[in-house]
Amino acid sequence: MIIVLYVTESLGITLSSEHRKEICRYLYNRQNIDGGWGLHAEGESSMLSSALNYTALRLLGESVDDGPDMSMPKARKWIHDHGGATMIPILGKVWLSVLGVFEWSGVNPIPPELFLLPSLVPIQPGRLWSHFRMAFIPMSYLYGMKFVGPTTELVLSLREELHIHPYKMINWNQARILCAKEDAYHPHTWLQECLSDCLYSFGEPFLARWPVSYMRRKALQQIAEFLKYEDENSQYICIGAAQKALSMLCCWIENPNSDAFKHHLARVADFLWVGEDGMKVRVCAGQLWDVAFAVQAILACNIAEEFGSTLKKAHNFIKASQIVDNPSGDFSRKYRHISKGGWAFQVADQGWQVSDCTAEALKALLLLSKFPSGIVGNQMETCRFHDAVNILLSLQNPNGGYGTWELARTYPWMEILNMTEIYADIMVEHQYVECTSSVIQALALFREKYPGHRKDEIEQCIRRATKFIEKLQNDDGSWFGSWGICFTYGTWFAIEGLSAVGQCYSNSTCIRKACQFLLSKQLQNGGWGESHLSSRTKAYTNLDGEKSHIVNTAWAMLALMKAGQAERDQCPLHKAARLIMKMQLGSGDFPQEEMIGSFLKNGPLCYMAYRNIFPIWALGEYHRLVLHSS
């Protein structure tokens, strides 16, 4: 975002001096002791984060010697000691090329001509996972244009600061294949390198010659039209922050003085967030996910009347956040799914429906509908409940599972073409236990309230989704969680989904194995504490020192209680509940601990509200199922 604002000469008019100061404070606060930055707040230093964060600080006005405790020189030393910016992964190569401190000849080809392929071809970008697609397409536009921003004195200085060799002497052809070992979570395969070499040595020169060069001009024109469609249908928010930055730059290249670019600038503020550690750019600009979970947590505590005003506000927020229209025009030709009736991970303006956001919002509304309107407000109109169900039914894949934004459109083998180096499973819309479980729970609740609506389709959908979850279970009884840390999270969702269709400890082998798994991971102090390394290595890993984590503990408690642990042996639940209550602060808050969200195996996410939502939820269920029954 900072690079785009600098290149488009919009930094000063978009970010005030206080904005810039707070962003710098955040970056300095997140700098590692060795001088670099990690891919996430708890990660070891990587070239991608170190080079880009150093660049961002310089663009924000920091000098080469600024920062607390010589932060900038330390960052520069880390970059130089690890090979310089030529070792940055391809995502960083693209951004530095845009800025003018890297050469496009040092970037593996991202041919825009792929966009001209028929939709039946597996590598057509429209068939890729939505988040990757909406980054890859504008990146291919920038690559096709070989766009470079103004060469300012600062840009010339950064060329010297970021590289260990004189800029004019760098072998850019060799730089294409370089990637720091700290960043290479998903290294290039020999097939990728062969394809890249062929495209670089033969494809690019061929495509640049007339009359074949016509294909590039046509591809760039079609991509510009496609991005315009996406901008307008997402109200210039786009699917995420990185994608917005890319689309905003492409929009400026098309017409720097356009109203569309001004609309883009106006929505930069949607992504800015001030935390205790400074100002950051959020991946997504929305709160629906947290609100839906918070409602369920409060209702689990049996205190709806006491907190009626809070629930009423949340109820209205969820209703107002529903997407009420499909994308405009012939949206299927723009590779979009129906969205009317769904909920987005961002605000409703953005318009990208998400399966589990829709399911969790629907669950919250159905639970609130059981209470008098005088306490929680008026329930949503029946037709809008039906719209939500239509979305959920439409998003089920042939294998019974649910992905995130849309149906899978290409084949799993496409992952061998993953070019990002830092992420895994990014090319294809995969299916997840969490999304599938959320949908099962929502449809089971909906079936109770509206038993006649699309009865057979709902029953078939739930049955197929249940089989999908059962097949995903690991031999040790766990499920891998892709959007939270990690086996604890996935196992909680799986048990919730299976219990929604009547499975329990006494009649389900899956649930018995899951309980045994969770109990085997309980620590001596009664808690659970799983490291983000579980996502990265796909093997359960405790936090250092076998430290417990309050959110992991809450998830494990919720899973065990849903599985019927209270009827068998309450001691593990008593120990866990005592730990959670002991960890509560005098203010009622719970401490912020290690990050508990996950993204593409290698990117933990920070959900600040989880530290309160899930302990409250677990204690509410504990009071109802354990203490009350005793």
XYZ file of C-alpha atoms in Angstrom:
630
model
C 0.000 0.000 0.000
C 2.853 2.398 0.865
C 4.660 1.652 -2.405
C 1.506 2.324 -4.444
C 0.764 5.579 -2.638
C 4.369 6.697 -3.191
C 4.457 5.766 -6.876
C 1.133 7.491 -7.542
C 2.270 10.581 -5.576
C -0.685 10.116 -3.211
C 1.171 9.390 0.015
C 0.947 12.900 1.412
C -2.738 13.392 0.629
C -3.811 9.952 1.898
C -1.705 9.553 5.033
C -1.219 12.420 7.458
C 1.986 12.862 9.430
C 0.299 11.136 12.376
C -0.660 8.188 10.175
C 2.927 7.886 9.015
C 4.284 8.156 12.541
C 1.978 5.405 13.804
C 2.820 3.098 10.886
C 6.524 3.578 11.595
C 5.892 2.860 15.277
C 4.195 -0.406 14.326
C 7.034 -1.475 12.032
C 9.693 -0.667 14.610
C 7.726 -2.500 17.303
C 7.593 -5.605 15.117
C 11.264 -5.589 14.159
C 13.135 -8.667 15.365
C 16.237 -8.450 17.548
C 18.429 -9.482 14.611
C 17.258 -6.427 12.652
C 14.910 -8.151 10.219
C 11.173 -8.677 10.127
C 9.203 -11.918 9.962
C 6.390 -12.821 7.601
C 4.166 -12.434 10.676
C 4.596 -10.892 14.114
C 6.014 -14.074 15.666
C 8.036 -15.238 12.683
C 11.774 -15.390 12.221
C 13.198 -12.742 9.914
C 12.610 -13.187 6.188
C 13.885 -11.332 3.142
C 10.385 -10.521 1.889
C 9.324 -8.775 5.083
C 12.703 -7.242 5.870
C 13.260 -5.685 2.455
C 9.680 -4.455 2.055
C 9.369 -3.089 5.599
C 12.713 -1.333 5.277
C 11.520 0.132 1.965
C 8.205 1.220 3.496
C 10.005 3.030 6.326
C 12.207 4.872 3.864
C 9.191 5.879 1.749
C 7.477 7.123 4.909
C 10.350 9.536 5.501
C 12.731 7.618 7.753
C 16.424 8.201 7.054
C 19.107 5.540 6.668
C 20.149 6.018 10.315
C 16.705 6.460 11.947
C 14.803 4.279 14.357
C 15.160 3.318 18.004
C 18.482 1.638 18.774
C 19.789 2.086 15.193
C 16.874 0.118 13.718
C 17.464 1.109 10.095
C 21.184 0.234 9.991
C 20.415 -3.072 11.726
C 17.724 -3.848 9.141
C 20.077 -3.000 6.301
C 22.768 -5.233 7.806
C 20.338 -8.159 8.031
C 19.356 -7.692 4.378
C 23.001 -7.522 3.254
C 24.075 -10.467 5.402
C 21.412 -12.629 3.741
C 22.320 -11.817 0.153
C 20.566 -8.508 -0.467
C 17.213 -7.840 -2.104
C 17.961 -10.062 -5.101
C 17.111 -12.926 -2.705
C 13.546 -11.679 -2.212
C 10.651 -14.006 -3.301
C 8.714 -13.190 -6.460
C 5.993 -11.177 -4.682
C 8.691 -8.824 -3.391
C 10.449 -8.788 -6.763
C 7.234 -7.489 -8.348
C 6.793 -4.694 -5.801
C 10.427 -3.598 -5.916
C 10.288 -3.595 -9.735
C 7.225 -1.335 -9.613
C 9.155 1.035 -7.355
C 12.235 0.940 -9.562
C 14.713 -0.730 -7.199
C 14.602 -4.048 -9.057
C 14.462 -4.853 -12.769
C 11.589 -6.638 -14.460
C 14.209 -8.749 -16.223
C 14.898 -10.241 -12.781
C 11.304 -11.438 -12.374
C 10.133 -14.816 -13.630
C 7.532 -14.272 -16.376
C 3.917 -13.617 -15.361
C 2.409 -13.551 -18.855
C -0.872 -11.613 -19.135
C -1.668 -13.671 -22.259
C -2.873 -16.476 -19.962
C -5.999 -14.365 -19.445
C -6.873 -14.880 -23.124
C -7.068 -18.661 -22.728
C -10.523 -20.296 -22.881
C -12.071 -20.929 -19.483
C -11.856 -24.680 -20.099
C -8.054 -24.550 -19.810
C -6.975 -25.422 -16.221
C -4.350 -22.651 -16.059
C -6.769 -19.896 -17.094
C -6.356 -17.392 -14.203
C -10.126 -17.176 -13.730
C -10.096 -20.770 -12.481
C -7.545 -20.162 -9.732
C -8.346 -19.616 -6.049
C -10.014 -16.233 -5.732
C -7.421 -14.597 -3.442
C -4.535 -15.731 -5.626
C -6.435 -14.944 -8.814
C -7.111 -11.371 -7.767
C -3.390 -10.866 -7.105
C -2.024 -12.820 -10.068
C -4.125 -11.021 -12.699
C -3.073 -7.442 -11.790
C 0.520 -8.653 -11.295
C 0.460 -10.032 -14.821
C -0.803 -6.631 -15.999
C 2.117 -4.869 -14.306
C 4.522 -7.443 -15.714
C 3.085 -7.079 -19.212
C 3.387 -3.299 -18.991
C 6.844 -3.541 -17.340
C 5.602 -0.578 -15.338
C 8.108 1.380 -13.256
C 7.316 4.398 -11.117
C 9.198 7.718 -11.147
C 12.945 7.364 -10.587
C 13.392 9.735 -7.661
C 16.502 10.395 -5.580
C 15.040 8.127 -2.885
C 14.566 5.313 -5.406
C 18.173 5.697 -6.558
C 19.328 5.597 -2.945
C 17.281 2.453 -2.236
C 18.995 0.733 -5.165
C 22.245 1.104 -3.272
C 20.805 0.389 0.176
C 19.011 -2.862 -0.646
C 21.583 -4.613 -2.846
C 25.033 -5.904 -2.016
C 26.366 -5.341 -5.557
C 26.325 -2.134 -7.615
C 22.908 -1.946 -9.238
C 24.198 -1.809 -12.819
C 26.324 -4.934 -12.295
C 23.584 -7.229 -10.981
C 22.907 -10.329 -13.065
C 19.133 -10.032 -13.316
C 18.696 -13.303 -15.195
C 20.310 -15.111 -12.279
C 18.286 -13.049 -9.794
C 15.067 -14.582 -11.176
C 15.701 -17.911 -9.470
C 17.152 -16.600 -6.212
C 15.187 -16.894 -2.972
C 16.503 -16.651 0.578
C 16.356 -19.932 2.469
C 14.417 -18.138 5.214
C 11.595 -17.472 2.723
C 11.559 -20.733 0.772
C 8.665 -22.512 2.478
C 7.443 -23.786 -0.902
C 10.544 -23.872 -3.153
C 10.257 -23.961 -6.931
C 10.069 -27.404 -8.504
C 12.248 -28.380 -11.459
C 9.126 -28.210 -13.638
C 8.482 -24.616 -12.603
C 12.076 -23.653 -13.281
C 11.988 -25.298 -16.714
C 8.750 -23.501 -17.615
C 10.072 -20.180 -16.323
C 13.326 -20.556 -18.261
C 11.442 -21.374 -21.463
C 9.082 -18.429 -21.037
C 11.959 -16.095 -20.183
C 14.307 -17.181 -22.998
C 11.832 -17.920 -25.766
C 8.280 -16.949 -24.789
C 8.858 -13.298 -23.867
C 10.985 -12.445 -26.936
C 8.443 -14.178 -29.192
C 5.447 -12.423 -27.597
C 7.175 -9.064 -27.921
C 7.453 -9.321 -31.717
C 4.887 -7.961 -34.126
C 2.289 -9.216 -34.990
C 2.240 -11.558 -31.970
C 2.625 -8.531 -29.689
C -1.015 -7.790 -30.497
C -1.917 -10.583 -28.078
C -0.269 -8.728 -25.208
C -2.079 -5.492 -25.968
C -5.361 -7.376 -26.146
C -4.650 -9.209 -22.881
C -3.770 -5.982 -21.071
C -6.944 -4.337 -22.342
C -9.107 -7.253 -21.185
C -7.398 -7.351 -17.784
C -7.994 -3.610 -17.336
C -11.700 -4.151 -18.065
C -11.797 -7.112 -15.697
C -10.168 -5.124 -12.870
C -12.567 -2.238 -13.467
C -15.468 -4.665 -13.067
C -14.000 -5.985 -9.818
C -13.328 -2.484 -8.491
C -16.890 -1.367 -9.149
C -18.481 -4.527 -7.733
C -16.393 -4.409 -4.570
C -16.902 -0.659 -4.111
C -13.125 -0.276 -4.551
C -12.345 -2.454 -1.519
C -11.322 -5.547 -3.529
C -10.986 -9.013 -2.046
C -8.090 -8.069 0.260
C -5.522 -5.396 1.058
C -2.734 -6.691 -1.200
C -5.166 -7.119 -4.081
C -6.518 -3.612 -3.519
C -3.022 -2.154 -3.724
C -2.403 -3.959 -7.010
C -5.762 -2.981 -8.518
C -5.363 0.614 -7.356
C -2.018 0.868 -9.122
C -3.393 -0.655 -12.328
C -6.292 1.796 -12.159
C -3.853 4.720 -11.850
C -1.776 3.462 -14.776
C -4.906 3.432 -16.952
C -5.850 7.000 -15.986
C -4.128 8.882 -13.122
C -6.900 11.490 -13.001
C -9.882 9.137 -13.133
C -12.748 9.163 -10.664
C -12.100 5.443 -10.198
C -8.648 6.121 -8.751
C -10.107 8.753 -6.431
C -12.651 6.161 -5.243
C -9.746 3.803 -4.577
C -7.932 6.389 -2.481
C -11.069 7.094 -0.478
C -11.244 3.462 0.663
C -7.644 3.101 1.800
C -8.857 4.186 5.237
C -11.037 1.055 5.443
C -7.876 -1.010 5.896
C -6.071 1.143 8.464
C -6.233 -0.085 12.032
C -4.632 1.366 15.161
C -3.573 -1.202 17.746
C -1.532 -1.022 20.908
C 1.617 -1.442 18.832
C 0.831 1.167 16.163
C -1.059 1.504 12.889
C -1.204 -1.374 10.440
C -2.944 -2.285 7.205
C -5.399 -5.093 7.840
C -5.693 -7.980 5.418
C -9.478 -7.553 5.405
C -11.659 -4.659 6.529
C -14.560 -6.212 8.411
C -15.834 -7.485 11.765
C -18.691 -9.831 10.859
C -16.700 -12.954 11.780
C -15.964 -11.758 15.316
C -19.509 -10.488 15.857
C -21.098 -13.803 14.823
C -18.883 -15.711 17.253
C -19.397 -13.134 20.022
C -23.180 -13.535 19.778
C -22.886 -17.312 20.127
C -20.547 -16.888 23.111
C -22.935 -14.553 24.944
C -25.930 -16.801 24.264
C -23.989 -19.809 25.583
C -23.699 -18.012 28.925
C -27.498 -17.792 29.335
C -27.335 -14.025 29.957
C -29.322 -12.767 26.958
C -31.675 -10.605 29.038
C -28.818 -8.967 30.921
C -26.995 -8.122 27.682
C -30.034 -7.494 25.498
C -28.847 -4.098 24.239
C -25.539 -5.610 23.130
C -27.277 -8.484 21.368
C -29.719 -6.121 19.690
C -26.871 -4.051 18.240
C -25.065 -7.185 17.076
C -28.304 -8.523 15.588
C -28.807 -5.340 13.575
C -25.175 -5.352 12.474
C -25.354 -8.918 11.159
C -28.599 -8.211 9.297
C -27.150 -5.038 7.774
C -24.015 -6.939 6.723
C -25.816 -9.416 4.483
C -25.038 -9.065 0.782
C -28.308 -8.215 -0.948
C -27.329 -8.440 -4.629
C -25.360 -10.589 -7.011
C -22.431 -9.046 -8.913
C -23.600 -6.954 -11.841
C -24.129 -8.179 -15.374
C -23.109 -11.618 -16.597
C -20.992 -12.253 -13.515
C -20.190 -15.867 -14.339
C -18.163 -14.640 -17.334
C -16.176 -12.564 -14.855
C -15.475 -15.697 -12.802
C -17.772 -14.703 -9.955
C -20.239 -16.821 -7.983
C -23.695 -15.748 -6.826
C -23.457 -13.597 -3.709
C -27.021 -12.536 -2.866
C -27.851 -13.750 0.640
C -24.271 -14.377 1.709
C -21.954 -12.654 4.139
C -18.426 -11.454 3.433
C -15.352 -11.612 5.633
C -15.174 -7.893 4.932
C -17.988 -5.349 4.885
C -21.098 -5.909 2.767
C -19.938 -3.302 0.226
C -17.138 -5.622 -0.824
C -19.630 -8.256 -1.975
C -17.450 -11.399 -1.857
C -19.515 -14.097 -0.145
C -17.658 -16.571 2.089
C -19.065 -19.987 2.998
C -18.231 -20.075 6.703
C -18.927 -16.354 7.248
C -22.367 -16.963 5.761
C -22.860 -20.066 7.903
C -21.728 -18.462 11.176
C -23.841 -15.345 10.544
C -26.836 -17.546 9.747
C -26.246 -19.564 12.936
C -26.154 -16.392 15.023
C -29.379 -15.085 13.470
C -31.180 -18.392 13.943
C -30.118 -18.559 17.593
C -31.240 -14.960 18.160
C -34.596 -15.721 16.534
C -35.394 -17.978 19.508
C -35.507 -14.957 21.822
C -38.263 -12.330 22.152
C -37.836 -9.340 19.855
C -38.056 -7.080 22.901
C -34.693 -8.440 24.037
C -32.725 -8.999 20.838
C -34.656 -7.064 18.204
C -36.743 -8.176 15.243
C -35.636 -11.260 13.395
C -34.608 -11.109 9.759
C -37.210 -11.616 7.042
C -37.797 -15.234 6.038
C -36.866 -14.606 2.401
C -33.416 -13.441 3.473
C -32.918 -16.640 5.486
C -33.813 -18.512 2.304
C -31.275 -16.478 0.313
C -28.560 -17.481 2.779
C -29.441 -21.154 2.414
C -29.367 -20.828 -1.366
C -25.782 -19.579 -1.135
C -24.728 -22.426 1.153
C -26.272 -25.103 -1.038
C -24.684 -23.600 -4.153
C -21.180 -23.646 -2.651
C -20.964 -27.374 -1.916
C -18.342 -29.162 -3.997
C -18.880 -32.618 -5.557
C -16.834 -34.247 -2.763
C -19.252 -32.836 -0.172
C -16.794 -30.309 1.238
C -16.779 -26.528 1.347
C -14.063 -24.132 0.336
C -13.999 -20.465 1.230
C -15.174 -18.011 -1.433
C -16.442 -20.222 -4.212
C -16.478 -23.673 -5.790
C -13.231 -25.359 -6.843
C -12.684 -24.539 -10.507
C -9.436 -26.278 -11.328
C -7.472 -29.355 -10.295
C -5.345 -30.024 -7.175
C -2.320 -30.812 -9.364
C -2.198 -27.124 -10.247
C -0.411 -26.597 -6.910
C 2.810 -27.770 -8.584
C 2.764 -24.416 -10.404
C 2.644 -22.423 -7.154
C 5.049 -19.535 -7.780
C 4.823 -17.725 -4.428
C 7.634 -19.575 -2.592
C 6.281 -18.429 0.777
C 2.806 -20.058 0.803
C 1.347 -23.508 0.190
C -2.031 -24.524 -1.250
C -2.642 -21.136 -2.846
C -3.551 -22.024 -6.431
C -6.758 -24.009 -5.919
C -9.938 -23.475 -3.893
C -9.440 -26.355 -1.459
C -12.106 -27.693 0.896
C -11.787 -27.365 4.659
C -13.170 -29.078 7.739
C -13.957 -25.702 9.342
C -16.034 -24.329 6.465
C -17.832 -27.650 6.019
C -18.630 -27.921 9.726
C -19.984 -24.364 9.910
C -22.346 -25.094 7.016
C -23.584 -28.338 8.597
C -24.333 -26.536 11.861
C -26.123 -23.662 10.111
C -28.258 -25.930 7.927
C -29.141 -28.158 10.889
C -30.395 -25.098 12.795
C -32.221 -23.802 9.740
C -33.937 -27.184 9.301
C -35.338 -26.919 12.819
C -36.891 -23.513 12.122
C -37.974 -24.083 8.507
C -38.393 -27.881 8.166
C -40.164 -27.706 4.813
C -37.845 -25.432 2.851
C -35.709 -27.371 0.328
C -35.893 -30.307 2.732
C -34.436 -33.026 0.518
C -31.603 -30.835 -0.791
C -30.609 -29.769 2.707
C -30.629 -33.331 4.004
C -28.538 -34.533 1.082
C -26.124 -31.622 1.522
C -25.674 -32.346 5.252
C -25.193 -36.056 4.603
C -22.484 -35.477 1.989
C -20.751 -32.838 4.133
C -20.732 -35.215 7.107
C -19.041 -37.936 5.058
C -16.466 -35.397 3.879
C -15.546 -34.498 7.480
C -15.313 -38.150 8.482
C -12.926 -38.882 5.594
C -10.644 -35.996 6.581
C -9.923 -37.332 10.070
C -6.293 -38.218 10.721
C -5.226 -41.579 12.151
C -4.563 -40.043 15.574
C -8.161 -38.778 15.767
C -7.418 -35.135 14.905
C -8.407 -32.869 12.047
C -6.059 -30.346 10.476
C -7.331 -26.785 10.869
C -6.408 -24.463 8.014
C -7.736 -21.170 9.391
C -6.787 -21.495 13.055
C -4.010 -23.080 15.124
C -4.397 -25.840 14.177
C -5.279 -29.437 15.109
C -7.115 -28.143 18.191
C -9.090 -25.740 16.010
C -9.866 -28.263 13.282
C -10.881 -30.947 15.786
C -13.233 -28.566 17.586
C -14.969 -27.680 14.336
C -15.211 -31.318 13.264
C -16.822 -32.378 16.551
C -19.263 -29.450 16.386
C -20.270 -30.437 12.859
C -20.665 -34.141 13.593
C -22.594 -33.507 16.806
C -25.015 -31.266 14.867
C -26.183 -34.382 13.003
C -26.569 -36.486 16.132
C -23.147 -38.089 16.477
C -21.720 -38.433 19.988
C -19.162 -40.406 21.945
C -21.398 -43.457 22.275
C -22.349 -43.814 18.609
C -19.391 -42.322 16.678
C -15.934 -43.806 16.287
C -14.757 -40.476 14.880
C -15.766 -38.569 17.990
C -14.280 -41.162 20.345
C -10.942 -40.949 18.550
C -11.125 -37.144 18.569
C -11.705 -37.067 22.329
C -8.753 -39.385 22.903
C -6.589 -37.094 20.784
C -7.584 -33.938 22.678
C -7.168 -35.533 26.096
C -3.720 -36.794 25.108
C -2.638 -33.184 24.430
C -3.868 -31.674 27.729
C -1.008 -30.182 29.732
C -0.306 -30.655 33.416
C -1.829 -27.268 34.279
C -5.108 -28.280 32.633
C -4.723 -26.267 29.455
C -3.797 -26.773 25.830
C -1.128 -24.808 24.007
C -0.469 -25.400 20.326
C 2.203 -23.566 18.345
C 1.743 -22.004 14.917
C 4.448 -24.449 13.825
C 1.720 -27.109 13.706
C 0.344 -25.398 10.609
C 3.746 -25.129 9.008
C 4.928 -28.687 9.705
C 1.502 -30.396 9.730
C 2.470 -32.116 12.995
C 1.075 -31.193 16.436
C 3.605 -28.955 18.194
C 3.302 -27.535 21.690
C 4.225 -23.959 22.501
C 7.725 -23.519 23.899
C 7.993 -24.731 27.468
C 4.665 -26.555 27.135
C 2.927 -23.252 27.794
C -0.865 -23.246 27.654
C -2.847 -20.868 25.435
C -6.184 -19.586 26.629
C -7.882 -19.833 23.223
C -6.575 -23.330 22.477
C -7.816 -24.343 25.918
C -11.264 -22.900 25.220
C -11.506 -24.704 21.865
C -10.529 -28.021 23.423
C -13.062 -27.522 26.223
C -15.842 -26.712 23.778
C -14.999 -29.775 21.691
C -14.911 -32.128 24.652
C -18.145 -30.813 26.112
C -19.905 -31.123 22.768
C -18.656 -34.712 22.545
C -20.141 -35.542 25.960
C -17.022 -35.487 28.131
C -19.079 -34.144 31.052
C -21.035 -37.433 31.204
C -17.855 -39.548 31.348
C -15.128 -37.771 33.274
C -15.400 -34.138 34.331
C -11.886 -33.812 35.786
C -10.228 -32.601 32.525
C -12.949 -29.964 32.169
C -12.601 -28.815 35.781
C -8.836 -28.379 35.352
C -9.270 -26.440 32.109
C -11.992 -24.178 33.538
C -9.885 -23.375 36.601
C -6.990 -22.386 34.343
C -9.161 -20.063 32.246
C -10.682 -18.380 35.309
C -7.227 -18.001 36.840
C -5.964 -16.252 33.697
C -8.711 -13.614 33.663
C -7.438 -10.123 34.471
C -8.977 -7.852 37.084
C -10.580 -5.764 34.327
C -12.456 -8.823 33.028
C -10.207 -9.000 29.963
C -8.040 -11.984 29.146
C -4.361 -11.671 28.191
C -3.283 -11.402 24.570
C -1.057 -14.384 23.831
C 0.474 -15.934 20.721
C -1.373 -15.574 17.424
C -4.109 -18.132 16.979
C -5.305 -17.686 13.377
C -3.731 -19.265 10.307
C -3.392 -18.502 6.591
C -1.995 -20.802 3.896
C 0.045 -22.945 6.324
C 2.817 -20.360 6.699
C 1.011 -17.219 7.827
C -0.408 -17.018 11.369
C -3.052 -14.330 11.862
C -3.917 -12.289 14.923
C -7.580 -12.316 15.959
C -7.582 -9.884 18.886
C -11.172 -10.637 19.933
C -10.612 -14.403 20.229
C -8.957 -13.990 23.645
C -12.315 -12.923 25.083
C -14.875 -14.645 22.861
C -13.789 -18.235 23.281
C -12.957 -18.303 27.021
C -16.386 -16.759 27.709
C -18.033 -19.279 25.390
C -16.227 -22.217 27.009
C -17.074 -21.096 30.536
C -20.707 -20.545 29.566
C -21.012 -24.077 28.212
C -19.083 -25.393 31.233
C -21.535 -23.734 33.613
C -24.522 -25.127 31.723
C -23.293 -28.656 31.036
C -21.017 -29.389 33.990
C -21.801 -27.259 37.023
C -25.550 -27.094 36.418
C -25.810 -30.863 35.862
C -23.798 -31.497 39.016
